[in-house]
Amino acid sequence: MEKIFAPLSQTQLGIYFECLRLNDKLAYNRHFLFTLDNSIELYKLALAIEKAVAAHPYMFVKISEIDGVPQQIFETENYQQKVLKMSEVEWKNFLQLRLNEPLELIGGQLFRFDLVETENAKYFLRTAHHIIFDGTAYKVLFNDIAAAYEGKEIFSETYDSIDFANDEKNLRTQPTFNDAKNYYEKIFG
């Protein structure tokens, strides 16, 4: 597939520059840890995750600077979800490592899923960078994972953050944008 380049949205730019300002590679890495019911079949869940990720290929976007301007670069990848087996002690060490292992903002994959089975429990750790994953994206993805796990059909997204960033860029060039900007500057000075 051909690479697609797009600007960052204004919200993404704010997150991007805040990450650079903080110089903290863990800033905006968001983790969710689920202790799963023993009835959950991890290999079936892994396939459901793969299907859901395939329906949301935007997750593979990478951030890069081109001529000093941050850009989104999108190119789909084939995602395979692994299931790890380890002892509960190994899990606790693994979890601490994962919680302190940053996602690479520039040029790296901006999400990571870990499915782990120990002698005592089953775990699902989701790590994603806030620059591509907000509360709405979280809800949509996890609803799709649940649907795929139940054998239901899920649908590929038809409008993603690249579309949004391009639409936002185009709207910022419209006369109505300057009218609104002038209005708010007049009120809030």
PDB file of C-alpha atoms in Angstrom:
ATOM      1  CA  MET A   1       0.000   0.000   0.000  1.00  0.00           C
ATOM      2  CA  GLU A   2       1.121   3.505  -0.783  1.00  0.00           C
ATOM      3  CA  LYS A   3       2.072   5.722   2.152  1.00  0.00           C
ATOM      4  CA  ILE A   4      -0.398   8.460   3.010  1.00  0.00           C
ATOM      5  CA  PHE A   5       0.864  11.712   4.526  1.00  0.00           C
ATOM      6  CA  ALA A   6      -1.364  14.054   6.512  1.00  0.00           C
ATOM      7  CA  PRO A   7      -1.000  16.924   8.953  1.00  0.00           C
ATOM      8  CA  LEU A   8      -1.576  16.465  12.649  1.00  0.00           C
ATOM      9  CA  SER A   9      -4.870  17.847  13.930  1.00  0.00           C
ATOM     10  CA  GLN A  10      -4.674  20.835  16.258  1.00  0.00           C
ATOM     11  CA  THR A  11      -5.312  18.540  19.221  1.00  0.00           C
ATOM     12  CA  GLN A  12      -2.564  16.171  18.087  1.00  0.00           C
ATOM     13  CA  LEU A  13      -0.183  19.100  17.640  1.00  0.00           C
ATOM     14  CA  GLY A  14      -0.869  20.139  21.227  1.00  0.00           C
ATOM     15  CA  ILE A  15      -0.084  16.634  22.477  1.00  0.00           C
ATOM     16  CA  TYR A  16       3.002  16.414  20.240  1.00  0.00           C
ATOM     17  CA  PHE A  17       4.514  19.692  21.437  1.00  0.00           C
ATOM     18  CA  GLU A  18       3.642  18.930  25.063  1.00  0.00           C
ATOM     19  CA  CYS A  19       5.493  15.610  24.761  1.00  0.00           C
ATOM     20  CA  LEU A  20       8.526  17.423  23.347  1.00  0.00           C
ATOM     21  CA  ARG A  21       8.341  20.079  26.067  1.00  0.00           C
ATOM     22  CA  LEU A  22       8.099  17.516  28.849  1.00  0.00           C
ATOM     23  CA  ASN A  23      10.898  15.415  27.336  1.00  0.00           C
ATOM     24  CA  ASP A  24       9.163  12.472  28.992  1.00  0.00           C
ATOM     25  CA  LYS A  25       8.790   9.437  26.742  1.00  0.00           C
ATOM     26  CA  LEU A  26       6.067   8.023  28.998  1.00  0.00           C
ATOM     27  CA  ALA A  27       3.917  11.163  28.843  1.00  0.00           C
ATOM     28  CA  TYR A  28       0.607  10.410  27.152  1.00  0.00           C
ATOM     29  CA  ASN A  29       1.219   6.623  27.126  1.00  0.00           C
ATOM     30  CA  ARG A  30      -2.105   5.324  28.399  1.00  0.00           C
ATOM     31  CA  HIS A  31      -2.424   1.881  29.949  1.00  0.00           C
ATOM     32  CA  PHE A  32      -5.490  -0.207  30.714  1.00  0.00           C
ATOM     33  CA  LEU A  33      -5.067  -3.493  32.541  1.00  0.00           C
ATOM     34  CA  PHE A  34      -7.824  -6.065  32.581  1.00  0.00           C
ATOM     35  CA  THR A  35      -7.847  -9.188  34.691  1.00  0.00           C
ATOM     36  CA  LEU A  36      -9.943 -11.474  32.545  1.00  0.00           C
ATOM     37  CA  ASP A  37     -12.472 -14.051  33.571  1.00  0.00           C
ATOM     38  CA  ASN A  38     -11.106 -17.595  33.368  1.00  0.00           C
ATOM     39  CA  SER A  39     -13.780 -18.454  30.792  1.00  0.00           C
ATOM     40  CA  ILE A  40     -12.106 -16.137  28.254  1.00  0.00           C
ATOM     41  CA  GLU A  41     -10.228 -18.070  25.577  1.00  0.00           C
ATOM     42  CA  LEU A  42      -7.020 -16.113  25.001  1.00  0.00           C
ATOM     43  CA  TYR A  43      -6.307 -17.426  21.505  1.00  0.00           C
ATOM     44  CA  LYS A  44      -9.853 -16.578  20.460  1.00  0.00           C
ATOM     45  CA  LEU A  45      -9.380 -13.124  22.012  1.00  0.00           C
ATOM     46  CA  ALA A  46      -6.090 -12.715  20.128  1.00  0.00           C
ATOM     47  CA  LEU A  47      -7.921 -13.366  16.833  1.00  0.00           C
ATOM     48  CA  ALA A  48     -10.637 -10.878  17.837  1.00  0.00           C
ATOM     49  CA  ILE A  49      -7.963  -8.248  18.547  1.00  0.00           C
ATOM     50  CA  GLU A  50      -6.386  -8.892  15.148  1.00  0.00           C
ATOM     51  CA  LYS A  51      -9.773  -8.456  13.428  1.00  0.00           C
ATOM     52  CA  ALA A  52     -10.513  -5.252  15.335  1.00  0.00           C
ATOM     53  CA  VAL A  53      -7.082  -3.787  14.587  1.00  0.00           C
ATOM     54  CA  ALA A  54      -7.552  -4.655  10.893  1.00  0.00           C
ATOM     55  CA  ALA A  55     -10.864  -2.741  10.961  1.00  0.00           C
ATOM     56  CA  HIS A  56      -9.038   0.304  12.361  1.00  0.00           C
ATOM     57  CA  PRO A  57      -5.869   0.565  10.281  1.00  0.00           C
ATOM     58  CA  TYR A  58      -5.350   4.153  11.439  1.00  0.00           C
ATOM     59  CA  MET A  59      -3.743   2.638  14.534  1.00  0.00           C
ATOM     60  CA  PHE A  60      -0.645   2.043  12.391  1.00  0.00           C
ATOM     61  CA  VAL A  61      -0.069   5.735  11.801  1.00  0.00           C
ATOM     62  CA  LYS A  62       3.410   6.937  12.651  1.00  0.00           C
ATOM     63  CA  ILE A  63       4.497  10.468  13.466  1.00  0.00           C
ATOM     64  CA  SER A  64       7.459  11.953  11.624  1.00  0.00           C
ATOM     65  CA  GLU A  65       8.904  15.377  11.003  1.00  0.00           C
ATOM     66  CA  ILE A  66       9.203  16.375   7.373  1.00  0.00           C
ATOM     67  CA  ASP A  67      11.096  19.623   6.814  1.00  0.00           C
ATOM     68  CA  GLY A  68      10.587  20.411  10.507  1.00  0.00           C
ATOM     69  CA  VAL A  69       6.806  19.924  10.349  1.00  0.00           C
ATOM     70  CA  PRO A  70       5.212  17.033  12.253  1.00  0.00           C
ATOM     71  CA  GLN A  71       3.194  14.780   9.970  1.00  0.00           C
ATOM     72  CA  GLN A  72       1.175  11.593  10.193  1.00  0.00           C
ATOM     73  CA  ILE A  73       2.395   8.817   7.931  1.00  0.00           C
ATOM     74  CA  PHE A  74      -0.037   6.008   7.367  1.00  0.00           C
ATOM     75  CA  GLU A  75       0.806   2.610   5.931  1.00  0.00           C
ATOM     76  CA  THR A  76      -1.095  -0.525   6.913  1.00  0.00           C
ATOM     77  CA  GLU A  77       0.730  -3.402   8.505  1.00  0.00           C
ATOM     78  CA  ASN A  78      -0.193  -6.999   9.207  1.00  0.00           C
ATOM     79  CA  TYR A  79      -0.784  -7.248  12.943  1.00  0.00           C
ATOM     80  CA  GLN A  80      -0.407 -10.507  14.838  1.00  0.00           C
ATOM     81  CA  GLN A  81      -1.429 -10.729  18.482  1.00  0.00           C
ATOM     82  CA  LYS A  82       0.677 -13.013  20.656  1.00  0.00           C
ATOM     83  CA  VAL A  83      -0.411 -14.839  23.779  1.00  0.00           C
ATOM     84  CA  LEU A  84       2.317 -15.084  26.409  1.00  0.00           C
ATOM     85  CA  LYS A  85       2.475 -17.704  29.143  1.00  0.00           C
ATOM     86  CA  MET A  86       4.469 -17.065  32.293  1.00  0.00           C
ATOM     87  CA  SER A  87       4.385 -17.468  36.037  1.00  0.00           C
ATOM     88  CA  GLU A  88       2.612 -14.946  38.239  1.00  0.00           C
ATOM     89  CA  VAL A  89       6.018 -13.728  39.506  1.00  0.00           C
ATOM     90  CA  GLU A  90       7.253 -13.294  35.932  1.00  0.00           C
ATOM     91  CA  TRP A  91       4.013 -11.451  35.108  1.00  0.00           C
ATOM     92  CA  LYS A  92       4.530  -8.917  37.893  1.00  0.00           C
ATOM     93  CA  ASN A  93       8.061  -8.209  36.611  1.00  0.00           C
ATOM     94  CA  PHE A  94       6.847  -8.097  32.997  1.00  0.00           C
ATOM     95  CA  LEU A  95       4.057  -5.685  33.956  1.00  0.00           C
ATOM     96  CA  GLN A  96       6.483  -3.299  35.659  1.00  0.00           C
ATOM     97  CA  LEU A  97       8.738  -3.375  32.606  1.00  0.00           C
ATOM     98  CA  ARG A  98       5.825  -2.776  30.229  1.00  0.00           C
ATOM     99  CA  LEU A  99       4.449   0.122  32.275  1.00  0.00           C
ATOM    100  CA  ASN A 100       7.857   1.795  32.032  1.00  0.00           C
ATOM    101  CA  GLU A 101       8.533   0.930  28.380  1.00  0.00           C
ATOM    102  CA  PRO A 102       7.595   3.966  26.303  1.00  0.00           C
ATOM    103  CA  LEU A 103       5.956   3.947  22.925  1.00  0.00           C
ATOM    104  CA  GLU A 104       8.139   5.836  20.475  1.00  0.00           C
ATOM    105  CA  LEU A 105       6.331   9.048  19.522  1.00  0.00           C
ATOM    106  CA  ILE A 106       8.535   9.731  16.498  1.00  0.00           C
ATOM    107  CA  GLY A 107       8.516   6.896  13.979  1.00  0.00           C
ATOM    108  CA  GLY A 108       7.299   4.128  16.296  1.00  0.00           C
ATOM    109  CA  GLN A 109       4.186   2.035  16.647  1.00  0.00           C
ATOM    110  CA  LEU A 110       1.838   3.952  18.938  1.00  0.00           C
ATOM    111  CA  PHE A 111      -0.006   1.018  20.508  1.00  0.00           C
ATOM    112  CA  ARG A 112       0.783  -2.305  22.143  1.00  0.00           C
ATOM    113  CA  PHE A 113      -1.441  -5.136  23.391  1.00  0.00           C
ATOM    114  CA  ASP A 114      -0.258  -7.874  25.738  1.00  0.00           C
ATOM    115  CA  LEU A 115      -2.280 -11.023  26.426  1.00  0.00           C
ATOM    116  CA  VAL A 116      -0.776 -13.004  29.289  1.00  0.00           C
ATOM    117  CA  GLU A 117      -1.768 -16.238  30.991  1.00  0.00           C
ATOM    118  CA  THR A 118      -0.305 -17.246  34.351  1.00  0.00           C
ATOM    119  CA  GLU A 119      -1.101 -20.116  36.665  1.00  0.00           C
ATOM    120  CA  ASN A 120      -3.516 -17.824  38.541  1.00  0.00           C
ATOM    121  CA  ALA A 121      -5.084 -15.482  35.984  1.00  0.00           C
ATOM    122  CA  LYS A 122      -5.407 -14.129  32.469  1.00  0.00           C
ATOM    123  CA  TYR A 123      -4.479 -10.524  31.711  1.00  0.00           C
ATOM    124  CA  PHE A 124      -4.957  -8.030  28.902  1.00  0.00           C
ATOM    125  CA  LEU A 125      -2.716  -4.956  28.996  1.00  0.00           C
ATOM    126  CA  ARG A 126      -3.471  -2.245  26.452  1.00  0.00           C
ATOM    127  CA  THR A 127      -0.954   0.545  25.960  1.00  0.00           C
ATOM    128  CA  ALA A 128      -1.622   3.314  23.455  1.00  0.00           C
ATOM    129  CA  HIS A 129      -0.357   6.826  22.898  1.00  0.00           C
ATOM    130  CA  HIS A 130      -2.987   9.487  23.425  1.00  0.00           C
ATOM    131  CA  ILE A 131      -1.964  11.174  20.156  1.00  0.00           C
ATOM    132  CA  ILE A 132      -3.866   8.404  18.286  1.00  0.00           C
ATOM    133  CA  PHE A 133      -6.101   6.941  20.971  1.00  0.00           C
ATOM    134  CA  ASP A 134      -8.669   8.885  22.992  1.00  0.00           C
ATOM    135  CA  GLY A 135     -11.659   7.769  25.045  1.00  0.00           C
ATOM    136  CA  THR A 136     -13.917   7.439  22.011  1.00  0.00           C
ATOM    137  CA  ALA A 137     -11.361   5.397  20.070  1.00  0.00           C
ATOM    138  CA  TYR A 138     -10.913   3.178  23.124  1.00  0.00           C
ATOM    139  CA  LYS A 139     -14.653   2.524  23.361  1.00  0.00           C
ATOM    140  CA  VAL A 140     -15.040   1.825  19.627  1.00  0.00           C
ATOM    141  CA  LEU A 141     -12.063  -0.532  19.503  1.00  0.00           C
ATOM    142  CA  PHE A 142     -13.067  -2.499  22.582  1.00  0.00           C
ATOM    143  CA  ASN A 143     -16.659  -2.808  21.368  1.00  0.00           C
ATOM    144  CA  ASP A 144     -15.251  -4.203  18.118  1.00  0.00           C
ATOM    145  CA  ILE A 145     -12.965  -6.626  19.981  1.00  0.00           C
ATOM    146  CA  ALA A 146     -15.958  -7.857  21.999  1.00  0.00           C
ATOM    147  CA  ALA A 147     -18.095  -8.206  18.850  1.00  0.00           C
ATOM    148  CA  ALA A 148     -15.349 -10.090  16.993  1.00  0.00           C
ATOM    149  CA  TYR A 149     -14.853 -12.371  20.010  1.00  0.00           C
ATOM    150  CA  GLU A 150     -18.581 -13.174  19.912  1.00  0.00           C
ATOM    151  CA  GLY A 151     -18.324 -13.988  16.195  1.00  0.00           C
ATOM    152  CA  LYS A 152     -20.197 -10.890  15.063  1.00  0.00           C
ATOM    153  CA  GLU A 153     -19.267  -8.955  11.957  1.00  0.00           C
ATOM    154  CA  ILE A 154     -17.316  -5.761  12.488  1.00  0.00           C
ATOM    155  CA  PHE A 155     -16.906  -3.017   9.937  1.00  0.00           C
ATOM    156  CA  SER A 156     -13.855  -1.067   8.855  1.00  0.00           C
ATOM    157  CA  GLU A 157     -13.813   2.577   9.781  1.00  0.00           C
ATOM    158  CA  THR A 158     -14.817   4.913   6.992  1.00  0.00           C
ATOM    159  CA  TYR A 159     -13.625   8.147   8.589  1.00  0.00           C
ATOM    160  CA  ASP A 160     -10.461   8.298  10.661  1.00  0.00           C
ATOM    161  CA  SER A 161      -8.128  10.832  12.216  1.00  0.00           C
ATOM    162  CA  ILE A 162      -6.295  11.415   8.948  1.00  0.00           C
ATOM    163  CA  ASP A 163      -9.604  12.399   7.360  1.00  0.00           C
ATOM    164  CA  PHE A 164     -10.340  14.595  10.377  1.00  0.00           C
ATOM    165  CA  ALA A 165      -6.915  16.316  10.253  1.00  0.00           C
ATOM    166  CA  ASN A 166      -7.273  16.996   6.521  1.00  0.00           C
ATOM    167  CA  ASP A 167     -10.820  18.332   6.984  1.00  0.00           C
ATOM    168  CA  GLU A 168      -9.657  20.517   9.866  1.00  0.00           C
ATOM    169  CA  LYS A 169      -6.762  21.881   7.771  1.00  0.00           C
ATOM    170  CA  ASN A 170      -9.182  22.720   4.938  1.00  0.00           C
ATOM    171  CA  LEU A 171     -11.687  24.359   7.294  1.00  0.00           C
ATOM    172  CA  ARG A 172      -8.945  26.582   8.739  1.00  0.00           C
ATOM    173  CA  THR A 173      -8.507  28.143   5.273  1.00  0.00           C
ATOM    174  CA  GLN A 174     -12.197  29.095   4.940  1.00  0.00           C
ATOM    175  CA  PRO A 175     -13.374  32.691   5.510  1.00  0.00           C
ATOM    176  CA  THR A 176     -15.727  31.475   8.249  1.00  0.00           C
ATOM    177  CA  PHE A 177     -12.688  30.334  10.244  1.00  0.00           C
ATOM    178  CA  ASN A 178     -11.225  33.853  10.234  1.00  0.00           C
ATOM    179  CA  ASP A 179     -14.640  35.285  11.129  1.00  0.00           C
ATOM    180  CA  ALA A 180     -14.888  32.949  14.114  1.00  0.00           C
ATOM    181  CA  LYS A 181     -11.278  33.625  15.121  1.00  0.00           C
ATOM    182  CA  ASN A 182     -11.839  37.383  15.004  1.00  0.00           C
ATOM    183  CA  TYR A 183     -15.056  37.035  16.997  1.00  0.00           C
ATOM    184  CA  TYR A 184     -13.381  35.070  19.782  1.00  0.00           C
ATOM    185  CA  GLU A 185     -10.336  37.354  19.826  1.00  0.00           C
ATOM    186  CA  LYS A 186     -12.681  40.332  20.195  1.00  0.00           C
ATOM    187  CA  ILE A 187     -14.524  38.689  23.108  1.00  0.00           C
ATOM    188  CA  PHE A 188     -11.608  37.058  24.919  1.00  0.00           C
ATOM    189  CA  GLY A 189      -8.903  39.450  23.726  1.00  0.00           C
TER     190      GLY A 189
END
